[in-house]
C-alpha positions as semicolon CSV with decimal commas, in nm:
position;residue;x (nm);y (nm);z (nm)
1;M;-0,137;0,396;-8,285
2;D;-0,365;0,554;-7,958
3;I;-0,241;0,911;-7,900
4;I;-0,409;0,875;-7,521
5;L;-0,060;0,600;-7,454
6;Y;0,169;0,854;-7,553
7;T;0,006;1,186;-7,346
8;Y;-0,113;1,044;-7,029
9;P;0,212;0,956;-6,920
10;L;0,356;1,253;-7,134
11;F;0,219;1,462;-6,897
12;L;0,207;1,280;-6,597
13;T;0,630;1,301;-6,670
14;L;0,576;1,693;-6,717
15;L;0,326;1,728;-6,478
16;I;0,615;1,592;-6,263
17;E;0,983;1,674;-6,362
18;T;0,979;1,986;-6,532
19;P;0,857;2,154;-6,180
20;I;1,134;1,975;-5,986
21;Y;1,440;2,094;-6,231
22;F;1,262;2,432;-6,293
23;R;1,228;2,515;-5,958
24;F;1,541;2,336;-5,814
25;S;1,780;2,569;-6,044
26;G;1,943;2,829;-6,073
27;K;1,818;3,001;-6,411
28;K;1,453;3,094;-6,403
29;N;1,375;3,195;-6,747
30;V;1,107;3,130;-7,042
31;L;1,367;3,015;-7,235
32;T;1,547;2,753;-6,928
33;L;1,119;2,658;-6,895
34;I;1,150;2,568;-7,296
35;L;1,428;2,357;-7,269
36;L;1,344;2,173;-7,027
37;T;0,985;2,106;-7,128
38;M;1,189;1,990;-7,532
39;M;1,352;1,768;-7,277
40;N;1,123;1,609;-7,115
41;L;0,907;1,590;-7,419
42;I;1,161;1,461;-7,675
43;S;1,311;1,135;-7,322
44;N;0,948;1,113;-7,300
45;L;0,817;1,011;-7,637
46;S;1,118;0,869;-7,731
47;F;1,100;0,608;-7,429
48;N;0,757;0,513;-7,451
49;F;0,745;0,424;-7,818
50;L;1,043;0,213;-7,761
51;Y;0,859;0,080;-7,403
52;S;0,547;-0,013;-7,570
53;F;0,779;-0,171;-7,900
54;F;0,930;-0,420;-7,597
55;N;0,572;-0,548;-7,519
56;H;0,593;-0,294;-7,180
57;Y;0,881;-0,583;-7,062
58;L;0,916;-0,440;-6,700
59;V;1,354;-0,463;-6,757
60;F;1,301;-0,215;-7,016
61;L;1,127;-0,017;-6,810
62;I;1,382;-0,068;-6,540
63;Y;1,729;-0,004;-6,734
64;G;1,499;0,209;-6,986
65;E;1,450;0,485;-6,667
66;I;1,835;0,434;-6,508
67;L;1,927;0,489;-6,934
68;V;1,674;0,855;-6,932
69;I;1,826;0,899;-6,563
70;F;2,203;0,919;-6,752
71;I;2,048;1,101;-7,067
72;E;1,821;1,392;-6,933
73;G;2,165;1,460;-6,658
74;A;2,399;1,562;-6,970
75;I;2,090;1,756;-7,075
76;L;2,103;1,971;-6,717
77;Y;2,424;2,018;-6,761
78;L;2,412;2,149;-7,062
79;I;2,137;2,361;-7,012
80;Y;2,307;2,476;-6,631
81;D;2,658;2,426;-6,698
82;D;2,688;2,313;-6,336
83;I;2,727;1,960;-6,219
84;K;2,506;1,940;-5,934
85;R;2,180;1,989;-6,148
86;I;2,246;1,646;-6,286
87;F;2,143;1,468;-6,009
88;L;1,825;1,661;-6,018
89;T;1,744;1,358;-6,242
90;I;1,768;1,082;-5,961
91;P;1,496;1,235;-5,811
92;A;1,297;1,368;-6,031
93;N;1,285;1,033;-6,301
94;G;1,260;0,819;-5,947
95;L;0,910;1,033;-5,825
96;S;0,747;1,045;-6,160
97;L;0,787;0,643;-6,227
98;A;0,674;0,587;-5,914
99;I;0,338;0,783;-5,897
100;G;0,317;0,661;-6,256
101;R;0,362;0,306;-6,196
102;L;0,081;0,368;-5,897
103;L;-0,190;0,558;-6,104
104;N;-0,134;0,284;-6,330
105;T;-0,177;-0,029;-6,098
106;Y;-0,429;0,152;-5,882
107;V;-0,626;0,416;-6,078
108;V;-0,577;0,382;-6,435
109;I;-0,767;0,055;-6,485
110;T;-1,031;0,141;-6,871
111;K;-1,042;0,311;-7,074
112;E;-1,248;0,605;-6,951
113;S;-1,021;0,587;-6,727
114;L;-0,722;0,730;-6,873
115;V;-0,891;0,965;-7,116
116;V;-0,967;1,075;-6,763
117;A;-0,653;1,081;-6,603
118;A;-0,446;1,220;-6,953
119;L;-0,721;1,517;-6,888
120;I;-0,616;1,623;-6,564
121;C;-0,267;1,578;-6,635
122;E;-0,250;1,790;-6,956
123;T;-0,455;2,120;-6,744
124;L;-0,200;2,078;-6,473
125;F;0,104;2,080;-6,662
126;L;-0,052;2,368;-6,866
127;V;-0,202;2,545;-6,561
128;Y;0,116;2,512;-6,454
129;F;0,368;2,587;-6,755
130;I;0,128;2,912;-6,824
131;F;0,193;3,047;-6,470
132;E;0,543;2,989;-6,476
133;L;0,530;3,170;-6,832
134;I;0,391;3,503;-6,696
135;N;0,581;3,442;-6,386
136;C;0,904;3,487;-6,589
137;V;0,758;3,718;-6,815
138;K;0,701;3,911;-6,439
139;R;1,084;3,880;-6,378
140;F;1,191;3,977;-6,618
141;K;0,982;4,297;-6,694
142;K;1,064;4,355;-6,300
143;I;1,455;4,365;-6,420
144;R;1,440;4,556;-6,747
145;L;1,325;4,843;-6,542
146;K;1,568;4,823;-6,302
147;T;1,812;4,852;-6,545
148;K;1,656;5,128;-6,701
149;E;1,657;5,353;-6,442
């Protein structure tokens, strides 16, 4: 099993979907950020494992993405307790799928370009994650200071 074949789509998905879910949510705290990241981590790794098991069959990709939309929608409902938030899965997964297909078709052609793409996506996601984590901690401290006054 080549780990790079799983990390590239994982971090591309995390880079695209997690900010969409987090930015358009009502809850912007550390727990929500971690839950959204874990949701995408589990759903993406599970899907990509099955996708490679089915030899990257296009029909499985389409049906699998539809299934992921419903599963992530249900999880978003549990996280936010808001029916409107489940509709975020459609543009988030659609954008993730479209960008992934475009990159895989036109950019990621060789093993070396796959490694570079994976490293870029990993770095960008980690920068985003750390930035949002710091912002959440700052908001928490600001709220805590206001309640102490």
